[in-house]
mmCIF file of C-alpha atoms in Angstrom:
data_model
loop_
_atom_site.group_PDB
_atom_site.id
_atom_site.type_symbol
_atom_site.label_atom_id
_atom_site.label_comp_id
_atom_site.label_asym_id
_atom_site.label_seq_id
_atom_site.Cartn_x
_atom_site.Cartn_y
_atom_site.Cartn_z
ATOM 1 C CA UNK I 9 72.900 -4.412 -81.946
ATOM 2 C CA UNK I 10 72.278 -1.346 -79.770
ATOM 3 C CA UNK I 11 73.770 -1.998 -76.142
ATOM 4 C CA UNK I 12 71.305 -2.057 -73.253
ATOM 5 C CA UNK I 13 71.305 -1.933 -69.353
ATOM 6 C CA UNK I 14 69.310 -4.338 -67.083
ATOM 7 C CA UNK I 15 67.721 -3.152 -64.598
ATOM 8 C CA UNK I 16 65.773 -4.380 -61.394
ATOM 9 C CA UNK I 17 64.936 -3.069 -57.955
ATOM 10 C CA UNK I 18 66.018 -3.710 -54.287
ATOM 11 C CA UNK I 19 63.637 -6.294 -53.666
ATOM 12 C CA UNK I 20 65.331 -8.214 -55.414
ATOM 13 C CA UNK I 21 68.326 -8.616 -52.675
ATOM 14 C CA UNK I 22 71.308 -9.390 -55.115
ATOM 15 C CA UNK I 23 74.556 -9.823 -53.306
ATOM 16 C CA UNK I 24 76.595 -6.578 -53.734
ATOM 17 C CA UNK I 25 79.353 -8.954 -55.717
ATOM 18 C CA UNK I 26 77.056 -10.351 -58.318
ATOM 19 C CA UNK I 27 75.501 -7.011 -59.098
ATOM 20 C CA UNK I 28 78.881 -5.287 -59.990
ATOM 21 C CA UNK I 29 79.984 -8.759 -61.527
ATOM 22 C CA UNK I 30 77.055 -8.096 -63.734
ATOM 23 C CA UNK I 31 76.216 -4.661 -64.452
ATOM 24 C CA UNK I 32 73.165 -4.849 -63.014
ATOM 25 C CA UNK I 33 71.735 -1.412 -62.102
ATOM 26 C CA UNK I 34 69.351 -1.278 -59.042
ATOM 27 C CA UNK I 35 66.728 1.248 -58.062
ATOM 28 C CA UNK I 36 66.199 0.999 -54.270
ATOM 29 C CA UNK I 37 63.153 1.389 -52.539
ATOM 30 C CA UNK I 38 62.062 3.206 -49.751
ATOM 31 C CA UNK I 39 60.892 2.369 -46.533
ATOM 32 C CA UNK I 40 59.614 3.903 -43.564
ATOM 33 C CA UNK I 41 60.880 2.891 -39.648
ATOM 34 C CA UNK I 42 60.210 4.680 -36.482
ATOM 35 C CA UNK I 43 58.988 7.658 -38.272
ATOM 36 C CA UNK I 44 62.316 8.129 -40.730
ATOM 37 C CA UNK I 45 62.220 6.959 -44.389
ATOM 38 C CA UNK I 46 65.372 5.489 -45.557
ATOM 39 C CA UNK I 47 66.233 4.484 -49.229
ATOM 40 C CA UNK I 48 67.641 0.253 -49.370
ATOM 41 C CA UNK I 49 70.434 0.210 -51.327
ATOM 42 C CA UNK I 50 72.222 -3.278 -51.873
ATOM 43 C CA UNK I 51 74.933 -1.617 -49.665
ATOM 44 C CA UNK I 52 72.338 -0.992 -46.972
ATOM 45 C CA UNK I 53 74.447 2.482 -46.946
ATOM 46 C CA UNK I 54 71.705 4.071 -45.280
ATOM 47 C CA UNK I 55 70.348 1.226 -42.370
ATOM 48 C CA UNK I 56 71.781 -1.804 -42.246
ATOM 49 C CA UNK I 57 69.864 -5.430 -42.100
ATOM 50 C CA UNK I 58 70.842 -6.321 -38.857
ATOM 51 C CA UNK I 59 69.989 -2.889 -37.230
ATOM 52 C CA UNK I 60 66.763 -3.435 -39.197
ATOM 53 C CA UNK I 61 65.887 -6.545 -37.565
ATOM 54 C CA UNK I 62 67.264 -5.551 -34.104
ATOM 55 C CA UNK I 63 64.802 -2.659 -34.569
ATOM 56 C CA UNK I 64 61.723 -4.617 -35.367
ATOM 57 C CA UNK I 65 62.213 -7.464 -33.037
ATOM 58 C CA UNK I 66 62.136 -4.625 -30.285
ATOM 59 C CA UNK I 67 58.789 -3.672 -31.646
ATOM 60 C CA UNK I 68 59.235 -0.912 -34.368
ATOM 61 C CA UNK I 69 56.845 -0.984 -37.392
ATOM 62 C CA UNK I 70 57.773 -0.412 -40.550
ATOM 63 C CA UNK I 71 56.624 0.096 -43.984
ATOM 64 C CA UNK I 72 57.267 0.165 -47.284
ATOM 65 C CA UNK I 73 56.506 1.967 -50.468
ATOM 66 C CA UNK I 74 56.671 1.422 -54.284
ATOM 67 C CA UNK I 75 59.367 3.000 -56.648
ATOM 68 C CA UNK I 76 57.464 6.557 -57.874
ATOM 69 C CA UNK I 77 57.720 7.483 -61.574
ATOM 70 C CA UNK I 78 59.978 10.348 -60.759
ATOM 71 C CA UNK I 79 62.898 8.001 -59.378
ATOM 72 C CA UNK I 80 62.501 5.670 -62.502
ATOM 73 C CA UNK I 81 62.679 8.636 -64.531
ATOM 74 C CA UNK I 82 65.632 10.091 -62.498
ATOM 75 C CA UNK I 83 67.469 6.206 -63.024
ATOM 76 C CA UNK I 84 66.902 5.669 -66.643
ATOM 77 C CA UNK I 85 67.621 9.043 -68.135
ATOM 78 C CA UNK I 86 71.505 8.925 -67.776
ATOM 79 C CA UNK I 87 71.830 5.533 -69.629
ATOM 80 C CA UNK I 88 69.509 6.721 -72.399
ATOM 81 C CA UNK I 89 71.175 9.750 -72.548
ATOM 82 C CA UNK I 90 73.923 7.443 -73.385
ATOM 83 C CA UNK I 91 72.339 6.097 -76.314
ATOM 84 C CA UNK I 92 71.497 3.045 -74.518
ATOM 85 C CA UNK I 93 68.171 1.066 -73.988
ATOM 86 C CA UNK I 94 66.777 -0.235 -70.690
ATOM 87 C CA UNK I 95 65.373 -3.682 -70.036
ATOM 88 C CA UNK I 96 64.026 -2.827 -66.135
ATOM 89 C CA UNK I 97 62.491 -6.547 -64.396
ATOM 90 C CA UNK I 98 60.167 -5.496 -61.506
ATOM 91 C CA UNK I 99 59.020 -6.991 -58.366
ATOM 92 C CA UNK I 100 56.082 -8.698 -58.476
ATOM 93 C CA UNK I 101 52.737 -6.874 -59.632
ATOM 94 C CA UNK I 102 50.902 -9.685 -56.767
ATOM 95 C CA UNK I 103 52.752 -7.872 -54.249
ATOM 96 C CA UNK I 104 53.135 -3.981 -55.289
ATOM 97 C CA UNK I 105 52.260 -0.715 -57.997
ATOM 98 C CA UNK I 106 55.737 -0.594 -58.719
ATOM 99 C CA UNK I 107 55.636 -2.063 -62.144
ATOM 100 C CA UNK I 108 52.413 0.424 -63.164
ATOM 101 C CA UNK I 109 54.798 2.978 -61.944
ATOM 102 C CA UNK I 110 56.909 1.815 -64.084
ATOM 103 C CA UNK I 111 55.057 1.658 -67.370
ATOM 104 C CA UNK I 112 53.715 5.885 -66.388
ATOM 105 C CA UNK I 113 57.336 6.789 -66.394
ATOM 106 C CA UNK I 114 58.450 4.945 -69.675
ATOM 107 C CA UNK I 115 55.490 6.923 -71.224
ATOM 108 C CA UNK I 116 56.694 9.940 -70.087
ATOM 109 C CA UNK I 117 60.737 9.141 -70.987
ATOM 110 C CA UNK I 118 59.590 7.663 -74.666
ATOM 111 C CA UNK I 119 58.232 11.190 -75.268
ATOM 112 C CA UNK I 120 62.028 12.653 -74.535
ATOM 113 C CA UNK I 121 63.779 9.789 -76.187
ATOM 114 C CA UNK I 122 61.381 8.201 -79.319
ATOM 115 C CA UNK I 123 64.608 6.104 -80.482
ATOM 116 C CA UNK I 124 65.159 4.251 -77.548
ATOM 117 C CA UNK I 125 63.710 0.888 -76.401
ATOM 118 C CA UNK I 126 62.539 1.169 -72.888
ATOM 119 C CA UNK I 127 60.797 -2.093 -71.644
ATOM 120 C CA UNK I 128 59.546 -2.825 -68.592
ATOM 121 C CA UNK I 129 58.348 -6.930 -67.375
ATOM 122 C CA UNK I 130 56.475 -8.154 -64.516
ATOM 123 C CA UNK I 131 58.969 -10.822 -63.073
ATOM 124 C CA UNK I 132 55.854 -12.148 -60.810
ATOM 125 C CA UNK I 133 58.597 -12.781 -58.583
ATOM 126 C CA UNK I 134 60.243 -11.354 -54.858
ATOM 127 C CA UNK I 135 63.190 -11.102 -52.551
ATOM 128 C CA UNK I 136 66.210 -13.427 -54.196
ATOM 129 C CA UNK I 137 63.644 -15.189 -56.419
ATOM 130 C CA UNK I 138 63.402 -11.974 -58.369
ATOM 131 C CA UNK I 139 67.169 -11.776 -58.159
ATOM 132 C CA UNK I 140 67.582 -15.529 -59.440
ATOM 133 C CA UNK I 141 65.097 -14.204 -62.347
ATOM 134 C CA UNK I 142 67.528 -11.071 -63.130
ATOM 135 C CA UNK I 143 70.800 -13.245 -62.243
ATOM 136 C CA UNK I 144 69.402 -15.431 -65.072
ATOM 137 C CA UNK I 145 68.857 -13.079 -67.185
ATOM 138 C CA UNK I 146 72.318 -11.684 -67.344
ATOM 139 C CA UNK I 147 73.709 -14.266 -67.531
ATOM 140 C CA UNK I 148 71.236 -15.164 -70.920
ATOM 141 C CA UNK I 149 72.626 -11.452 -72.084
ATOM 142 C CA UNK I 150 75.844 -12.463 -71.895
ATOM 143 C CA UNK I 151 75.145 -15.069 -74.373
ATOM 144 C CA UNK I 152 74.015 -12.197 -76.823
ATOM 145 C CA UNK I 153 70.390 -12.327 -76.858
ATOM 146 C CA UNK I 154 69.255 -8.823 -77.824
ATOM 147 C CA UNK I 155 66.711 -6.774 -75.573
ATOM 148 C CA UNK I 156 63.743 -8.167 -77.538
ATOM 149 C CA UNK I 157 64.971 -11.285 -77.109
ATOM 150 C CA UNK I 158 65.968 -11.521 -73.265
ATOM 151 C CA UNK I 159 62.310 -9.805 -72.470
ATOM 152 C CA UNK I 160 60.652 -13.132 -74.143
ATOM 153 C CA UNK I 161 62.773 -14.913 -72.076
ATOM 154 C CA UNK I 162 62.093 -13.446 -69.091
ATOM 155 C CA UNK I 163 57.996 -13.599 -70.046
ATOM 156 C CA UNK I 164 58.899 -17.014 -70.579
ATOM 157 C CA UNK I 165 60.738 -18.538 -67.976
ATOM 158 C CA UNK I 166 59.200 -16.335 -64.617
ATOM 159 C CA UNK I 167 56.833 -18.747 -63.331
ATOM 160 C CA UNK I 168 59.546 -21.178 -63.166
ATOM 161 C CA UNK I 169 61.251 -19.604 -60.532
ATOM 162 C CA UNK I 170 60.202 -21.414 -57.499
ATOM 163 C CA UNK I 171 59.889 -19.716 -53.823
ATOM 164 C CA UNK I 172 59.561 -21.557 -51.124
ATOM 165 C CA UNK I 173 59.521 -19.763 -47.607
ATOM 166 C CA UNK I 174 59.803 -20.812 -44.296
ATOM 167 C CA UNK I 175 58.788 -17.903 -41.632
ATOM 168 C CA UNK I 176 59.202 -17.809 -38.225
ATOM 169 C CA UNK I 177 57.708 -14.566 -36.787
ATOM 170 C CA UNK I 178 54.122 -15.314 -36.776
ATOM 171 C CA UNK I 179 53.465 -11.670 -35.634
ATOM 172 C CA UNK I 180 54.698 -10.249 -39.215
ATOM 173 C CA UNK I 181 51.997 -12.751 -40.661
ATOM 174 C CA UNK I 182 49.313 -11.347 -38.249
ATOM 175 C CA UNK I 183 49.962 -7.803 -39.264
ATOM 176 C CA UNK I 184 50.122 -8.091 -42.724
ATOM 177 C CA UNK I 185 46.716 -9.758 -42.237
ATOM 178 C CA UNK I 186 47.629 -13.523 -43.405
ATOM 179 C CA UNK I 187 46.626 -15.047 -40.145
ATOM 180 C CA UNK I 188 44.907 -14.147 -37.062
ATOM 181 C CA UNK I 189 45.715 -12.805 -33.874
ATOM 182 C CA UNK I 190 44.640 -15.959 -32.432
ATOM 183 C CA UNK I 191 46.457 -17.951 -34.854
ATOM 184 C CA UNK I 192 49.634 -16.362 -34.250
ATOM 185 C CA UNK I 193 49.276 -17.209 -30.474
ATOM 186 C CA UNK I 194 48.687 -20.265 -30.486
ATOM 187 C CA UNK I 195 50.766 -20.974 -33.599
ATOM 188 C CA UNK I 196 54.046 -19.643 -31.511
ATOM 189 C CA UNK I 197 53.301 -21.281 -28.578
ATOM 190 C CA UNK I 198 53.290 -24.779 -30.753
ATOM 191 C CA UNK I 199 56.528 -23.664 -32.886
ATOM 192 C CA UNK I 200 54.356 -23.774 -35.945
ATOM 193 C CA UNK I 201 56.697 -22.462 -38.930
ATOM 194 C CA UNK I 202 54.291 -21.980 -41.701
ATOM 195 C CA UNK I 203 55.290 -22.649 -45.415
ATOM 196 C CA UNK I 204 54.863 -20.306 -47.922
ATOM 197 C CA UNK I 205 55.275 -20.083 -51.858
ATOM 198 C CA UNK I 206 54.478 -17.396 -54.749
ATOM 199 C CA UNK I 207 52.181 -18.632 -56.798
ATOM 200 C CA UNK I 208 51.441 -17.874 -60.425
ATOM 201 C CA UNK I 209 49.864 -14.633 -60.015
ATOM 202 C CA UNK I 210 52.699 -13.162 -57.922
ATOM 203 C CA UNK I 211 51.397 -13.616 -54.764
ATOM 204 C CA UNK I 212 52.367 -15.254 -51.716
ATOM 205 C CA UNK I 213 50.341 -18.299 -50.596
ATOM 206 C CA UNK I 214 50.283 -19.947 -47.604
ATOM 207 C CA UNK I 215 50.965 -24.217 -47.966
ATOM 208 C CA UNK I 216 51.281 -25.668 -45.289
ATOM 209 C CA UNK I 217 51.311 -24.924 -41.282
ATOM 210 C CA UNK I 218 54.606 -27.358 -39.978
ATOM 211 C CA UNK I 219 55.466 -27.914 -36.770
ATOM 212 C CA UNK I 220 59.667 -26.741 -35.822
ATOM 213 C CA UNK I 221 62.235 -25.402 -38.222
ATOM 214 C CA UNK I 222 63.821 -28.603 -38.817
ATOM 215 C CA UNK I 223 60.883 -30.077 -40.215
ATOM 216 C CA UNK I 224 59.922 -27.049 -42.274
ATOM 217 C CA UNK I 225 62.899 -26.760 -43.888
ATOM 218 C CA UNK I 226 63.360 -30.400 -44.890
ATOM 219 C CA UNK I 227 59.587 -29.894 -46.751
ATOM 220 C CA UNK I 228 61.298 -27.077 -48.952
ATOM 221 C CA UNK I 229 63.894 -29.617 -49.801
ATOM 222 C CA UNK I 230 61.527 -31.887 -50.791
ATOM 223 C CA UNK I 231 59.804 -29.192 -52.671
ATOM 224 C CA UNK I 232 63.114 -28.252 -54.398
ATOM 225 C CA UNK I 233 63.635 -32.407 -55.244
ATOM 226 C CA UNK I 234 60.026 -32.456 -56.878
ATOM 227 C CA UNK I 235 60.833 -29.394 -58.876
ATOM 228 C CA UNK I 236 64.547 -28.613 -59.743
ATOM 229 C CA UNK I 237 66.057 -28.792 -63.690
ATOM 230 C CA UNK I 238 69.523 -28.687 -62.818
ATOM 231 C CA UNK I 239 69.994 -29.537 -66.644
ATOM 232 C CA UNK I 240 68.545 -26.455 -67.252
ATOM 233 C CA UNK I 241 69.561 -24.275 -64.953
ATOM 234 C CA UNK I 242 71.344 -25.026 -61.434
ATOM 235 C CA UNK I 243 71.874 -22.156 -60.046
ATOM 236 C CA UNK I 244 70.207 -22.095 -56.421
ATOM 237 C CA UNK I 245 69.552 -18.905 -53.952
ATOM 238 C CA UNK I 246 69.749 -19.348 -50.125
ATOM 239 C CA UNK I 247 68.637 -16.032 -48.750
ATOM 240 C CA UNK I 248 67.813 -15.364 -45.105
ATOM 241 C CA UNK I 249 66.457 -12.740 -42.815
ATOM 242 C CA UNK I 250 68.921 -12.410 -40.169
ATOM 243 C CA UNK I 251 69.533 -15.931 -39.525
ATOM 244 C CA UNK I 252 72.755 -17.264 -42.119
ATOM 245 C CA UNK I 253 73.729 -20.103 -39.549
ATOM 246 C CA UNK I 254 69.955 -21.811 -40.522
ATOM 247 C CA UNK I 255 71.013 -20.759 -44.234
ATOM 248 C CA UNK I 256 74.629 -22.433 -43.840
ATOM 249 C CA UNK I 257 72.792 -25.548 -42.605
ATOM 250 C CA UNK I 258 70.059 -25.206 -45.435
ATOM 251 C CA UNK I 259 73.017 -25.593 -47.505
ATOM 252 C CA UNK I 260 74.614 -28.273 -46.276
ATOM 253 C CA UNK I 261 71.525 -30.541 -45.961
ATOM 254 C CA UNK I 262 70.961 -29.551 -50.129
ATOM 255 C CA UNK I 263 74.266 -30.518 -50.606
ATOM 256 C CA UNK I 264 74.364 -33.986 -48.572
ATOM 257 C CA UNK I 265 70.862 -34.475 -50.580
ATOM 258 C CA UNK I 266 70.865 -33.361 -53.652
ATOM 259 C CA UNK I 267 73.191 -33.148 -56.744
ATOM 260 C CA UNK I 268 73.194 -29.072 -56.552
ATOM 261 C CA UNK I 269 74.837 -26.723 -58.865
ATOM 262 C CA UNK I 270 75.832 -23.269 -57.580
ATOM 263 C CA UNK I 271 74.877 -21.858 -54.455
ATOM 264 C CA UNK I 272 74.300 -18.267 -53.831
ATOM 265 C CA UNK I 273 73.718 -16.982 -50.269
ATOM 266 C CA UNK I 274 72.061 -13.628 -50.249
ATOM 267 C CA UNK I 275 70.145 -11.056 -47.337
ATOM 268 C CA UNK I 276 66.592 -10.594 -47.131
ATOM 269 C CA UNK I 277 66.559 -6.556 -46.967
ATOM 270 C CA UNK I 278 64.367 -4.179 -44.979
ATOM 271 C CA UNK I 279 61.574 -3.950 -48.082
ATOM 272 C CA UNK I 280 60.862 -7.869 -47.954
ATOM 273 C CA UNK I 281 61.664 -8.094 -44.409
ATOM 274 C CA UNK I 282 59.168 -5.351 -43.087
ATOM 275 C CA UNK I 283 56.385 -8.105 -44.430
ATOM 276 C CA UNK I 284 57.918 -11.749 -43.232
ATOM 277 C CA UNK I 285 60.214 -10.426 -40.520
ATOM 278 C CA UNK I 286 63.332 -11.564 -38.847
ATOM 279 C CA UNK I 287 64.599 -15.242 -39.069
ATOM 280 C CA UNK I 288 62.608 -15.516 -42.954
ATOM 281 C CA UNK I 289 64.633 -18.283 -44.379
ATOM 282 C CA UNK I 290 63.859 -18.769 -48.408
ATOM 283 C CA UNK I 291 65.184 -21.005 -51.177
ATOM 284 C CA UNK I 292 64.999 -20.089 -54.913
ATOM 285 C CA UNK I 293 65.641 -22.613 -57.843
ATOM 286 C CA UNK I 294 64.394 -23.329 -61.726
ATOM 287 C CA UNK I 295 61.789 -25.397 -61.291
ATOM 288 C CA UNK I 296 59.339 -27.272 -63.778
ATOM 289 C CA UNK I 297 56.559 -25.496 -62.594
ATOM 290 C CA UNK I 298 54.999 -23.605 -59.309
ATOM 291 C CA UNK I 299 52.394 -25.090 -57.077
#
């Protein structure tokens, strides 16, 4: 069987240690913030998440932009110049062009390299729910499913990774048109946390308005008890936008609650975070199905 690399893109906000425990390559994405553009890496080597957040919370816009052909091209070439093929699993269609990006560049590279397999899916996933998707399906290659193989699976088995989002910057919501202006007033000034999930298109959909963090975050636990296959697959992702002592409680509430298997803890980087803002708290699982 001829080797192959997965790939997947920042969004997808992998911890650095399960990426290199992997092999998983990552493209990163660019983004622009108080008129720079900086690449995210999963090292944040060129802005870190913290100084990201800092940034925006003192009223800097940013924004983001998909992956271009050229720096898929410039990413896959050196593996299939190794003879190898490339499985890449995008963010989410719903949400950005990066995955018709995608499919321009393969077009172009299958002209240079006819022999190679060069396939590129639509998780219909985001943040660490994409990265659950890819963690998944590494873990599935190490099992020795072949490229063909692991893209069914992934076709397969992407709508039932669950999202379920709390967000606490109302603001971000109001700018990236979700809510209103008036909304997002009055909506802060009554400590309403809304509730958001992907649903099966890829998009994000707003649930349910809740009143306090507390609250909100026992709902996704309730979502997650509805929905989890542990039997299948246990692995769970606790990722946060600047605010890991609400994840470290997330964590122990799931674990107090619910028989849980692993728990990863990841970052919500500047690409995700420039849409939901800072104190985003989200919890990824394998679920029987999305709502």
């Amino acid at each position: 069987m001829t080797q192959y690399e997965i790939f997947t893109d920042a969004t997808s906000d992998l911890p650095l240690e399960v990426i290199d425990s992997l092999g998983i390559k990552i493209i990163p994405m660019d983004f622009e913030m108080n008129g720079k553009v900086y690449s995210h890496y999963p090292d944040e080597r060129e802005l870190d998440s913290k100084i990201f957040y800092k940034m925006s919370q003192e009223g800097l816009m940013s924004t983001t932009t998909q992956i271009t052909p050229v720096r898929f091209i410039e990413y896959f070439t050196p593996v299939l110049k190794e003879g190898k093929d490339i499985l890449y699993i995008c963010f989410s269609s719903g949400l950005s062009g990066t995955y018709g990006s995608s499919q321009i560049a393969i077009s172009s590279l299958k002209e240079d390299y006819p022999e190679r397999k060069i396939m590129s899916v639509d998780s219909l996933c985001a943040s660490s729910g994409e990265g659950l998707l890819v963690y998944l399906a590494a873990k599935e290659k190490l099992k020795g499913k072949s490229i063909e193989e692991l893209y069914n699976w992934v076709e397969e088995n992407r709508l039932n990774i669950c999202h379920w989002y709390k967000v606490d910057d109302l603001f971000h919501l109001k700018r990236g048109g979700r809510i209103s202006s008036v909304a997002a007033t009055f909506g802060t000034a009554l400590n309403i946390k809304p509730l958001l999930n992907m649903d099966n298109g890829g998009k994000l959909q707003l649930v349910e308005k809740i009143r306090g963090t507390k609250t909100c975050e026992h709902h996704m636990i309730n979502k997650l008890k509805d929905n989890y296959l542990p039997d299948k697959y246990d692995t769970i992702i606790i990722s946060h936008a600047d605010c890991e002592h609400e994840a470290m409680q997330l964590e122990q509430i799931l674990k107090k609650e619910c028989d849980v298997g692993e728990i990863i803890h990841s970052k919500i980087g500047p690409i995700i975070g420039a849409h939901s803002g800072k104190g985003t708290l989200l919890i990824n699982f394998y679920g029987k199905q999305r709502e």
